[in-house]
Coordinates of C-alpha atoms in Angstrom, one line a residue:
M12 CA 38.7 58.9 -34.4
I13 CA 38.0 62.2 -32.5
T14 CA 35.9 65.0 -34.0
I15 CA 36.0 68.5 -32.4
Q16 CA 33.5 71.1 -33.6
G17 CA 34.5 74.7 -33.9
K18 CA 33.7 77.6 -36.3
G19 CA 35.0 77.5 -39.8
V20 CA 36.4 80.9 -40.8
S21 CA 38.5 80.1 -43.9
A22 CA 37.3 77.5 -46.4
G23 CA 39.3 74.5 -47.5
V24 CA 40.4 71.1 -46.3
G25 CA 43.8 70.8 -44.7
I26 CA 45.4 67.4 -43.9
G27 CA 48.5 66.9 -41.9
P28 CA 50.0 66.5 -38.4
L29 CA 48.8 68.7 -35.5
Y30 CA 51.5 71.0 -34.2
F31 CA 51.1 73.3 -31.2
Y32 CA 52.6 76.8 -31.5
R33 CA 55.8 77.4 -29.5
R34 CA 55.4 80.8 -28.0
A35 CA 58.7 82.7 -27.7
T36 CA 58.8 83.1 -24.0
A37 CA 61.4 81.6 -21.8
E38 CA 61.6 81.4 -18.0
I39 CA 65.1 82.1 -16.8
K40 CA 66.2 79.7 -14.1
R41 CA 69.2 80.3 -11.9
Y42 CA 71.4 77.5 -10.6
T43 CA 75.0 76.7 -9.8
V44 CA 77.0 74.6 -12.3
E45 CA 79.9 72.3 -11.5
D46 CA 81.3 71.9 -15.0
T47 CA 81.9 75.6 -16.0
E48 CA 83.8 74.6 -19.2
A49 CA 80.7 72.7 -20.4
E50 CA 78.5 75.6 -19.5
W51 CA 80.7 78.0 -21.4
H52 CA 80.5 75.8 -24.5
R53 CA 76.7 75.8 -24.1
F54 CA 76.8 79.6 -24.3
K55 CA 79.2 79.6 -27.2
G56 CA 76.9 77.2 -29.1
A57 CA 73.9 79.4 -28.5
Q58 CA 75.9 82.5 -29.5
T59 CA 76.9 80.9 -32.8
G60 CA 73.3 79.9 -33.5
A61 CA 72.1 83.5 -32.8
I62 CA 74.8 84.9 -35.1
E63 CA 73.7 82.5 -37.9
Q64 CA 70.0 83.5 -37.4
L65 CA 70.9 87.2 -37.6
G66 CA 72.9 86.6 -40.8
K67 CA 69.8 85.0 -42.5
L68 CA 67.6 87.8 -41.3
A69 CA 70.1 90.3 -42.7
E70 CA 70.0 88.6 -46.1
Q71 CA 66.2 88.5 -46.1
A72 CA 66.0 92.2 -45.0
R73 CA 68.4 93.2 -47.8
A74 CA 66.4 91.4 -50.4
E75 CA 63.1 92.9 -49.2
A76 CA 64.0 96.4 -48.0
G77 CA 67.6 97.2 -49.0
D78 CA 71.0 97.6 -47.3
E79 CA 69.8 100.0 -44.5
A80 CA 67.2 97.5 -43.3
A81 CA 69.9 94.8 -43.2
M82 CA 72.3 96.9 -41.2
L83 CA 70.2 96.4 -38.0
F84 CA 70.8 92.7 -38.0
E85 CA 74.4 93.0 -39.0
T86 CA 74.9 95.4 -36.0
H87 CA 73.2 92.8 -33.8
Q88 CA 75.6 90.2 -35.1
M89 CA 78.6 92.3 -34.1
M90 CA 77.0 93.0 -30.7
A91 CA 76.5 89.2 -30.1
E92 CA 80.2 88.6 -30.4
D93 CA 81.5 91.7 -28.7
L94 CA 84.5 90.8 -26.6
D95 CA 83.5 92.8 -23.5
Y96 CA 80.0 91.2 -23.6
E97 CA 81.5 87.8 -24.0
E98 CA 84.1 88.4 -21.2
A99 CA 81.4 89.5 -18.8
I100 CA 79.4 86.3 -19.4
E101 CA 82.5 84.1 -19.1
N102 CA 83.4 85.7 -15.8
L103 CA 79.9 85.0 -14.3
I104 CA 80.1 81.4 -15.5
N105 CA 83.7 80.7 -14.4
E106 CA 83.9 82.8 -11.2
E107 CA 80.3 82.7 -9.8
K108 CA 79.5 79.3 -11.4
L109 CA 76.3 80.7 -12.8
N110 CA 74.3 78.8 -15.5
A111 CA 74.5 80.3 -19.0
E112 CA 70.9 81.5 -19.0
A113 CA 71.3 83.5 -15.8
A114 CA 74.7 84.8 -16.9
V115 CA 73.4 86.1 -20.2
S116 CA 70.3 87.6 -18.5
D117 CA 72.4 89.4 -15.9
V118 CA 74.9 90.8 -18.4
A119 CA 72.1 91.9 -20.7
E120 CA 70.6 94.0 -17.9
Q121 CA 74.0 95.3 -16.9
F122 CA 75.0 96.5 -20.4
A123 CA 71.5 97.8 -21.2
A124 CA 71.6 99.9 -18.0
M125 CA 75.0 101.2 -19.0
F126 CA 73.9 102.3 -22.4
A127 CA 70.7 103.8 -21.1
S128 CA 72.6 106.0 -18.7
M129 CA 74.8 107.6 -21.4
D130 CA 74.1 111.1 -22.6
D131 CA 74.4 110.3 -26.3
A132 CA 71.0 109.4 -27.8
Y133 CA 72.6 106.9 -30.2
M134 CA 74.2 105.0 -27.4
Q135 CA 71.0 105.1 -25.4
A136 CA 69.2 103.3 -28.3
R137 CA 71.8 100.5 -28.0
A138 CA 70.1 99.4 -24.7
A139 CA 67.3 97.9 -26.7
D140 CA 69.7 96.2 -29.1
V141 CA 71.7 94.4 -26.4
K142 CA 68.4 93.2 -24.8
D143 CA 67.2 91.9 -28.2
V144 CA 70.5 90.1 -28.9
S145 CA 70.6 88.6 -25.5
Q146 CA 66.9 87.4 -25.8
R147 CA 67.8 85.6 -29.0
I148 CA 70.7 83.8 -27.3
L149 CA 68.4 83.0 -24.3
S150 CA 65.8 81.6 -26.6
I151 CA 68.3 79.2 -28.1
L152 CA 69.6 78.2 -24.7
C153 CA 66.0 77.6 -23.5
G154 CA 64.9 75.7 -26.6
V155 CA 62.4 78.3 -27.7
V156 CA 61.6 78.1 -31.4
Q157 CA 62.0 81.2 -33.5
G158 CA 58.9 81.6 -35.6
G159 CA 56.9 79.2 -33.5
I160 CA 57.3 76.1 -35.7
A161 CA 60.2 73.5 -35.3
S162 CA 58.9 70.9 -37.8
E163 CA 60.5 69.7 -40.9
V164 CA 57.2 69.0 -42.6
P165 CA 54.1 71.3 -43.1
V166 CA 51.6 71.1 -40.2
L167 CA 48.1 72.1 -39.1
L168 CA 49.1 74.8 -36.6
A169 CA 47.3 74.7 -33.3
A170 CA 47.2 77.4 -30.7
D171 CA 45.0 79.1 -28.0
D172 CA 45.0 82.1 -30.4
L173 CA 47.7 84.1 -32.1
A174 CA 48.5 87.8 -31.7
P175 CA 49.3 89.9 -34.8
S176 CA 52.9 90.1 -33.7
E177 CA 53.0 86.3 -33.7
T178 CA 51.3 85.7 -37.0
I179 CA 53.6 88.2 -38.8
Q180 CA 56.7 86.1 -37.8
L181 CA 55.4 82.6 -38.7
D182 CA 57.2 80.5 -41.3
K183 CA 54.1 80.4 -43.6
T184 CA 55.6 77.7 -45.9
K185 CA 55.1 75.2 -43.1
I186 CA 51.4 75.9 -42.4
L187 CA 48.6 73.7 -43.9
G188 CA 45.9 75.3 -41.8
F189 CA 45.1 76.9 -38.5
V190 CA 43.1 75.5 -35.6
T191 CA 42.6 77.6 -32.5
A192 CA 40.9 77.2 -29.1
G193 CA 39.8 80.8 -29.1
G194 CA 39.6 83.5 -31.8
S195 CA 36.8 84.7 -34.0
G196 CA 36.0 85.1 -37.7
S197 CA 37.6 88.5 -37.7
S198 CA 40.6 87.6 -35.6
H199 CA 44.1 88.1 -37.2
T200 CA 44.6 84.3 -37.4
A201 CA 41.4 84.1 -39.6
I202 CA 42.4 87.0 -41.7
L203 CA 45.9 85.5 -42.3
A204 CA 44.3 82.2 -43.2
R205 CA 42.0 83.8 -45.8
T206 CA 45.0 85.7 -47.2
M207 CA 47.0 82.5 -47.6
G208 CA 44.0 80.6 -48.9
I209 CA 44.2 77.8 -46.3
P210 CA 41.6 76.4 -44.0
A211 CA 41.1 77.8 -40.5
I212 CA 38.9 76.8 -37.6
V213 CA 38.5 78.9 -34.4
G214 CA 36.5 78.4 -31.2
L215 CA 37.5 74.8 -30.6
G216 CA 37.8 75.5 -26.8
D217 CA 39.3 73.1 -24.3
A218 CA 38.7 70.1 -26.6
L219 CA 41.9 71.1 -28.5
K220 CA 44.3 69.4 -26.2
P221 CA 48.1 69.6 -26.3
E222 CA 48.3 65.8 -26.1
Y223 CA 47.0 65.6 -29.7
E224 CA 50.4 66.9 -30.8
G225 CA 51.8 65.0 -33.8
R226 CA 48.6 63.1 -34.5
Q227 CA 47.2 63.1 -38.1
A228 CA 44.2 65.4 -38.5
I229 CA 41.9 66.9 -41.1
A230 CA 40.6 70.5 -40.7
D231 CA 37.5 71.3 -42.7
G232 CA 37.4 75.1 -42.8
S233 CA 33.9 75.1 -44.3
T234 CA 32.1 73.2 -41.6
G235 CA 34.5 74.0 -38.7
A236 CA 35.1 70.3 -37.9
L237 CA 38.6 69.1 -36.9
V238 CA 38.9 65.3 -37.2
I239 CA 41.9 63.7 -35.4
D240 CA 43.0 60.2 -36.4
P241 CA 40.3 60.0 -39.1
D242 CA 39.0 56.6 -40.2
D243 CA 39.3 55.5 -43.8
D244 CA 35.7 56.6 -44.8
T245 CA 36.1 60.0 -43.3
R246 CA 39.5 60.5 -44.9
D247 CA 38.1 59.5 -48.3
R248 CA 35.1 61.7 -48.0
L249 CA 37.2 64.8 -47.0
M250 CA 39.8 64.1 -49.6
K251 CA 37.1 64.0 -52.3
K252 CA 35.8 67.3 -50.9
R253 CA 39.3 68.8 -51.2
E254 CA 39.6 67.6 -54.8
E255 CA 36.3 69.2 -55.7
Q256 CA 37.4 72.5 -54.2
L257 CA 40.6 72.4 -56.2
R258 CA 38.6 71.6 -59.4
L259 CA 36.4 74.6 -58.8
Q260 CA 39.5 76.7 -58.2
R261 CA 40.9 75.6 -61.6
L262 CA 37.6 76.7 -63.2
L263 CA 37.9 80.1 -61.6
E264 CA 41.4 80.4 -63.1
T265 CA 39.7 80.9 -66.5
L266 CA 38.4 84.2 -65.2
K267 CA 41.8 85.7 -65.1
G268 CA 42.0 88.7 -67.3
Q269 CA 38.2 89.1 -67.5
A270 CA 36.4 92.3 -66.5
N271 CA 34.6 92.7 -63.2
V272 CA 31.3 93.6 -65.0
T273 CA 27.7 92.5 -64.3
K274 CA 25.4 91.1 -67.0
D275 CA 23.9 94.6 -67.4
G276 CA 27.3 96.3 -67.8
K277 CA 27.9 97.6 -64.3
T278 CA 31.6 97.6 -63.4
I279 CA 33.2 97.4 -59.9
R280 CA 36.9 97.4 -59.0
I281 CA 38.2 94.3 -57.2
Y282 CA 41.3 95.1 -55.2
C283 CA 43.3 93.1 -52.6
N284 CA 44.1 93.5 -48.9
I285 CA 47.7 92.7 -47.9
G286 CA 49.9 92.8 -44.8
S287 CA 53.4 92.9 -46.2
P288 CA 55.5 93.3 -49.4
E289 CA 55.6 89.5 -49.8
D290 CA 51.8 89.4 -50.3
V291 CA 52.1 91.3 -53.6
H292 CA 52.9 88.1 -55.4
A293 CA 49.5 86.7 -54.2
V294 CA 47.8 89.8 -55.6
Q295 CA 49.5 89.3 -59.0
V296 CA 48.8 85.5 -59.3
N297 CA 45.2 86.0 -58.3
D298 CA 44.7 88.9 -60.8
G299 CA 43.9 91.6 -58.3
G300 CA 43.2 95.0 -59.9
G301 CA 45.2 96.9 -57.3
I302 CA 45.7 97.0 -53.5
G303 CA 42.8 98.5 -51.6
L304 CA 44.4 98.0 -48.1
F305 CA 48.0 97.7 -47.2
R306 CA 48.2 97.3 -43.5
S307 CA 51.4 99.3 -42.7
E308 CA 51.4 98.3 -39.1
F309 CA 53.2 95.0 -40.1
L310 CA 56.4 97.1 -40.2
Y311 CA 55.9 98.0 -36.5
L312 CA 54.7 94.6 -35.4
N313 CA 57.8 93.0 -37.0
S314 CA 60.3 95.3 -35.4
K315 CA 61.9 95.6 -32.0
D316 CA 61.9 99.4 -32.2
Y317 CA 60.2 102.1 -34.2
P318 CA 61.0 101.5 -37.9
T319 CA 63.0 104.3 -39.4
E320 CA 61.9 106.5 -42.3
D321 CA 64.2 104.7 -44.7
E322 CA 63.1 101.3 -43.6
Q323 CA 59.5 102.2 -44.2
F324 CA 60.3 104.0 -47.5
E325 CA 62.0 100.8 -48.8
A326 CA 59.0 98.7 -48.0
Y327 CA 56.4 101.1 -49.5
K328 CA 58.6 101.6 -52.5
T329 CA 58.9 97.9 -53.1
V330 CA 55.1 97.4 -53.1
L331 CA 54.5 100.4 -55.4
S332 CA 57.2 99.3 -57.8
D333 CA 56.1 95.7 -57.9
M334 CA 52.5 96.7 -58.6
D335 CA 53.7 98.4 -61.8
G336 CA 51.4 101.4 -61.9
K337 CA 48.3 99.8 -60.4
E338 CA 46.8 101.7 -57.4
V339 CA 48.1 101.0 -53.9
I340 CA 46.2 102.3 -50.9
I341 CA 48.3 102.3 -47.7
R342 CA 46.6 102.6 -44.4
T343 CA 48.6 104.7 -41.9
L344 CA 49.6 103.0 -38.6
D345 CA 46.7 101.2 -37.0
I346 CA 47.8 99.8 -33.7
G347 CA 46.1 99.7 -30.3
A348 CA 43.1 97.6 -29.3
D349 CA 44.1 94.0 -30.2
K350 CA 47.3 95.1 -31.9
Q351 CA 49.7 96.0 -29.0
I352 CA 53.4 96.8 -29.5
G353 CA 55.6 96.9 -26.4
Y354 CA 57.9 99.6 -27.4
F355 CA 55.0 102.1 -27.9
N356 CA 54.5 101.9 -24.1
L357 CA 50.8 102.5 -24.5
P358 CA 49.0 102.7 -21.1
K359 CA 46.9 99.7 -20.1
E360 CA 43.2 100.4 -20.9
D361 CA 40.1 98.7 -19.6
N362 CA 38.5 99.0 -23.0
P363 CA 41.3 99.3 -25.6
A364 CA 39.0 99.1 -28.6
M365 CA 37.6 102.4 -27.5
G366 CA 40.8 103.9 -26.4
M367 CA 44.1 105.2 -27.8
R368 CA 44.5 103.6 -31.2
A369 CA 45.2 104.2 -34.9
L370 CA 44.9 107.9 -35.9
R371 CA 44.5 108.9 -32.3
I372 CA 48.0 107.7 -31.6
C373 CA 49.3 109.5 -34.7
L374 CA 47.8 112.8 -33.8
T375 CA 49.0 112.7 -30.2
R376 CA 52.5 111.5 -31.1
P377 CA 53.2 113.5 -34.3
E378 CA 56.8 112.5 -34.5
I379 CA 55.8 108.9 -35.3
F380 CA 53.2 110.0 -37.8
R381 CA 55.5 112.5 -39.5
T382 CA 58.1 109.8 -40.0
Q383 CA 55.6 107.5 -41.7
L384 CA 54.2 110.3 -43.8
R385 CA 57.6 111.2 -45.1
A386 CA 58.3 107.6 -46.1
L387 CA 54.9 107.4 -47.8
F388 CA 55.3 110.6 -49.8
R389 CA 58.8 109.6 -50.8
A390 CA 57.6 106.3 -52.0
S391 CA 54.8 107.9 -54.0
A392 CA 57.4 108.8 -56.7
F393 CA 57.5 105.1 -57.6
G394 CA 53.8 104.4 -58.3
K395 CA 50.2 105.3 -57.9
L396 CA 49.7 105.8 -54.1
G397 CA 46.6 106.5 -52.0
I398 CA 47.0 107.2 -48.2
M399 CA 44.1 106.6 -45.8
F400 CA 43.7 107.3 -42.2
P401 CA 42.0 104.8 -39.8
M402 CA 39.5 105.3 -36.9
V403 CA 38.3 108.7 -37.9
T404 CA 35.4 110.2 -36.0
S405 CA 35.5 113.9 -36.7
V406 CA 36.3 116.5 -39.4
W407 CA 39.0 118.1 -37.2
E408 CA 41.0 114.9 -37.1
V409 CA 41.0 114.7 -40.9
R410 CA 42.0 118.3 -41.3
E411 CA 44.8 117.9 -38.8
A412 CA 46.1 114.8 -40.6
K413 CA 45.9 116.7 -43.9
R414 CA 47.8 119.6 -42.5
M415 CA 50.6 117.3 -41.5
C416 CA 50.7 115.9 -45.0
E417 CA 51.1 119.4 -46.4
E418 CA 53.9 120.1 -44.0
V419 CA 55.7 116.9 -45.0
K420 CA 55.4 117.8 -48.7
R421 CA 56.7 121.3 -48.1
D422 CA 59.7 119.9 -46.2
L423 CA 60.4 117.3 -49.0
K424 CA 60.2 120.0 -51.6
K425 CA 62.7 122.1 -49.7
E426 CA 65.1 119.2 -49.4
G427 CA 64.8 118.4 -53.2
I428 CA 63.3 115.0 -52.5
P429 CA 60.7 113.9 -55.2
Y430 CA 57.2 112.8 -54.4
G431 CA 54.0 112.2 -56.4
E432 CA 51.8 115.2 -57.0
D433 CA 48.6 113.1 -57.4
V434 CA 48.5 111.2 -54.1
Q435 CA 44.9 110.6 -53.1
I436 CA 44.0 111.1 -49.4
G437 CA 41.1 109.0 -48.0
I438 CA 39.8 107.8 -44.7
M439 CA 38.4 104.6 -43.4
I440 CA 34.7 104.7 -42.3
E441 CA 34.7 102.2 -39.4
T442 CA 32.9 104.1 -36.7
P443 CA 29.2 105.1 -36.6
A444 CA 30.3 108.7 -36.0
A445 CA 32.2 108.7 -39.3
A446 CA 29.3 107.1 -41.2
V447 CA 26.7 109.6 -39.8
C448 CA 29.0 112.5 -40.6
S449 CA 30.1 111.1 -44.0
D450 CA 28.4 114.0 -45.8
R451 CA 30.8 116.5 -44.2
L452 CA 33.8 114.2 -44.2
A453 CA 33.3 113.6 -48.0
K454 CA 34.2 117.3 -48.6
E455 CA 37.6 116.8 -47.0
V456 CA 38.9 113.7 -48.8
D457 CA 39.3 111.9 -52.2
F458 CA 37.7 108.6 -51.2
F459 CA 36.2 106.5 -48.4
S460 CA 37.1 102.9 -47.6
I461 CA 34.6 101.2 -45.3
G462 CA 36.1 98.9 -42.6
T463 CA 33.2 96.6 -42.0
N464 CA 34.9 94.6 -39.2
D465 CA 35.1 97.6 -36.8
L466 CA 31.9 99.3 -38.2
T467 CA 30.0 96.1 -37.2
Q468 CA 31.7 96.0 -33.8
Y469 CA 30.9 99.6 -32.9
T470 CA 27.5 99.7 -34.4
L471 CA 26.3 96.5 -32.6
A472 CA 28.3 97.0 -29.4
C473 CA 29.7 93.5 -30.0
D474 CA 33.4 92.7 -29.5
R475 CA 34.6 91.3 -32.8
Q476 CA 37.1 89.1 -31.0
N477 CA 34.5 87.5 -28.8
N478 CA 33.5 84.2 -30.4
D479 CA 30.9 83.6 -27.7
L480 CA 28.7 86.4 -28.9
G481 CA 27.7 84.2 -31.9
R482 CA 24.5 85.5 -33.6
F483 CA 24.7 88.8 -31.7
Y484 CA 27.7 89.8 -33.9
D485 CA 25.8 90.0 -37.2
P486 CA 27.7 91.8 -40.1
H487 CA 24.4 91.4 -42.1
H488 CA 22.5 93.5 -39.6
L489 CA 20.2 96.0 -41.3
S490 CA 21.8 98.9 -39.3
V491 CA 25.3 98.0 -40.7
L492 CA 24.0 97.8 -44.3
R493 CA 22.0 101.0 -44.0
L494 CA 25.2 102.8 -42.8
I495 CA 27.1 101.4 -45.8
Q496 CA 24.3 102.7 -48.0
M497 CA 24.4 106.1 -46.4
V498 CA 28.1 106.4 -46.7
T499 CA 28.0 105.5 -50.4
E500 CA 25.3 108.0 -51.2
N501 CA 27.1 110.8 -49.3
A502 CA 30.4 109.9 -51.1
H503 CA 28.8 110.0 -54.6
K504 CA 26.9 113.3 -53.8
N505 CA 30.2 114.9 -53.1
G506 CA 32.0 113.4 -56.2
I507 CA 34.3 110.9 -54.4
W508 CA 34.5 107.1 -54.7
V509 CA 33.8 104.6 -51.9
G510 CA 35.2 101.1 -51.3
I511 CA 34.8 98.3 -48.8
C512 CA 38.1 96.8 -47.4
G513 CA 36.6 94.8 -44.4
E514 CA 36.1 91.1 -44.5
L515 CA 32.4 91.6 -45.6
G516 CA 33.6 92.6 -49.1
A517 CA 34.4 88.9 -49.8
D518 CA 31.0 87.7 -48.5
L519 CA 29.4 86.5 -51.8
T520 CA 25.9 86.6 -50.2
L521 CA 26.2 90.4 -50.1
T522 CA 27.8 91.0 -53.5
E523 CA 24.4 91.8 -55.1
T524 CA 23.7 94.2 -52.2
F525 CA 26.9 96.1 -52.6
L526 CA 26.3 96.4 -56.4
A527 CA 22.8 97.6 -55.8
I528 CA 24.0 100.2 -53.2
G529 CA 26.6 101.4 -55.7
V530 CA 29.9 100.6 -54.0
D531 CA 32.8 101.4 -56.4
E532 CA 35.4 99.0 -55.1
L533 CA 35.7 95.8 -53.1
S534 CA 39.1 95.0 -51.5
V535 CA 39.4 91.4 -50.4
T536 CA 42.0 88.8 -49.7
P537 CA 43.9 87.7 -52.9
R538 CA 42.3 84.3 -52.9
S539 CA 38.8 85.9 -52.9
V540 CA 39.3 87.9 -56.2
L541 CA 38.2 85.2 -58.7
P542 CA 35.2 83.9 -56.7
L543 CA 34.1 87.5 -56.3
R544 CA 34.6 88.3 -60.0
N545 CA 32.5 85.2 -60.8
A546 CA 29.7 86.5 -58.5
V547 CA 29.8 89.9 -60.1
R548 CA 29.7 88.6 -63.7
M549 CA 26.7 86.4 -62.8
T550 CA 24.7 89.4 -61.4
D551 CA 22.1 91.4 -63.3
T552 CA 21.5 94.5 -61.2
R553 CA 18.4 95.4 -63.2
E554 CA 16.7 92.4 -61.6
T555 CA 18.3 92.5 -58.1
A556 CA 18.8 96.2 -57.3
P557 CA 15.1 97.2 -57.0
R558 CA 14.3 94.4 -54.6
I559 CA 17.4 94.9 -52.5
L560 CA 17.0 98.7 -52.2
A561 CA 13.3 98.2 -51.2
D562 CA 14.4 95.8 -48.5
L563 CA 16.9 98.3 -47.1
A564 CA 14.2 101.0 -47.1
E565 CA 11.7 98.8 -45.4
D566 CA 10.6 99.8 -41.9
Y567 CA 12.8 97.9 -39.5
T568 CA 10.0 97.1 -37.1
A569 CA 8.2 95.3 -39.9
R570 CA 11.0 92.8 -40.5

């Protein structure tokens, strides 16, 4: 039995085989082949496999986002079996005796360059398509696994760490838990695990060795212990722990349909954070009151090129329609920092968390922002929509974003396209600058949503992704809590509501503090709704609020 200690970032006990994530990268080797006929058949097999994959993706896209979204994959199917494309590959294999991988790679570059040199913008865009199709064929030839998991049974997924673009494409039905060498409590792997309600351990370091592949393991997301080849006593103990957790979950199920109200009658809204339309089901089964944060960047992370207005519209419309009149707050594009997307061609930055990201990208590249705003306002005709802008630091940024919203609405009205007249506009408070200026910002918007992950990072000058900082990264730091209190007071003085959509909202040790401060809404992962509701219903703010507010007002040097 081997026990490796890391940091538990999502509670629960997961039991299953360890499986190491297969990253979708393939080194293209070049060599001469003798049996050109066999090599041609290798290519044809990979081509057929790619066409089948694209067909399944088209079906999935049609079900989730409509016919237009499916057309991209259907176009790629046709491109994969284009006769000129095939013939060029066949010639390289037969005449130059190139291996299939090198032949596909060379033809992809040749065709992409040909498309890129054309005057027609539509044909220029096909350069990216032919590269994407060819990469899919190459992945099959090189044995790279699409989605990172080639297992017939669910697994404990192991990795160094996972990027947002990788987590979005995982086959989540095959994941029992996450265990990573790096990462932190606010990494995207941890956030995904909490959304899925499965255990996750980060920071296992070099002790998480690839040779453990396939061995039975137990991940305890509460303690951060990963046990490989557990003995009978350890297995029995952790199995009992899992059963107890399931029993408590069944008890929490009785809270479905109950109000989020304290013993003394104080009510708070409990909403959910989601990352894709598929997550709406989790919101519904966990009795979330609405969606307080829909991370729209999933559309960009899960695409090889900028998603079109119609593709975005279909996704937003699906979420709003499925939520059946409940409030849905969609955050505009938030990439940069740890969420990098190749086709944005963002310059390399020494400190990307402080650089070109989120609203800064939208305001400097208005064509991207305008496309998203059009899709959002079109979707607003199908439900109760709120739009919020991330990474705000100044009043002028908010005014510029609002001006673009008004332009989009005027254009839609001229075109006769319906949109909701009551769309609320809000901002995320996740920089100290926004918190300190929240009295002025409150006059510009309908609501605030506090992003505690970044607010903690920027306030404490601690990289949220750096697990080595340990106790230095302290979301409970008095400075962070005082900023939350300041923001809440400034919001209420100006007649707007304030929520928390960062991971801190689900921290049950702070529920009484947020109630005492007067936060109006907590938006958490779907699996956190019922435990949070339970904590709210057990609180009496008449008893707790005076003590908490006194602690927040206490001179810091006396603590």
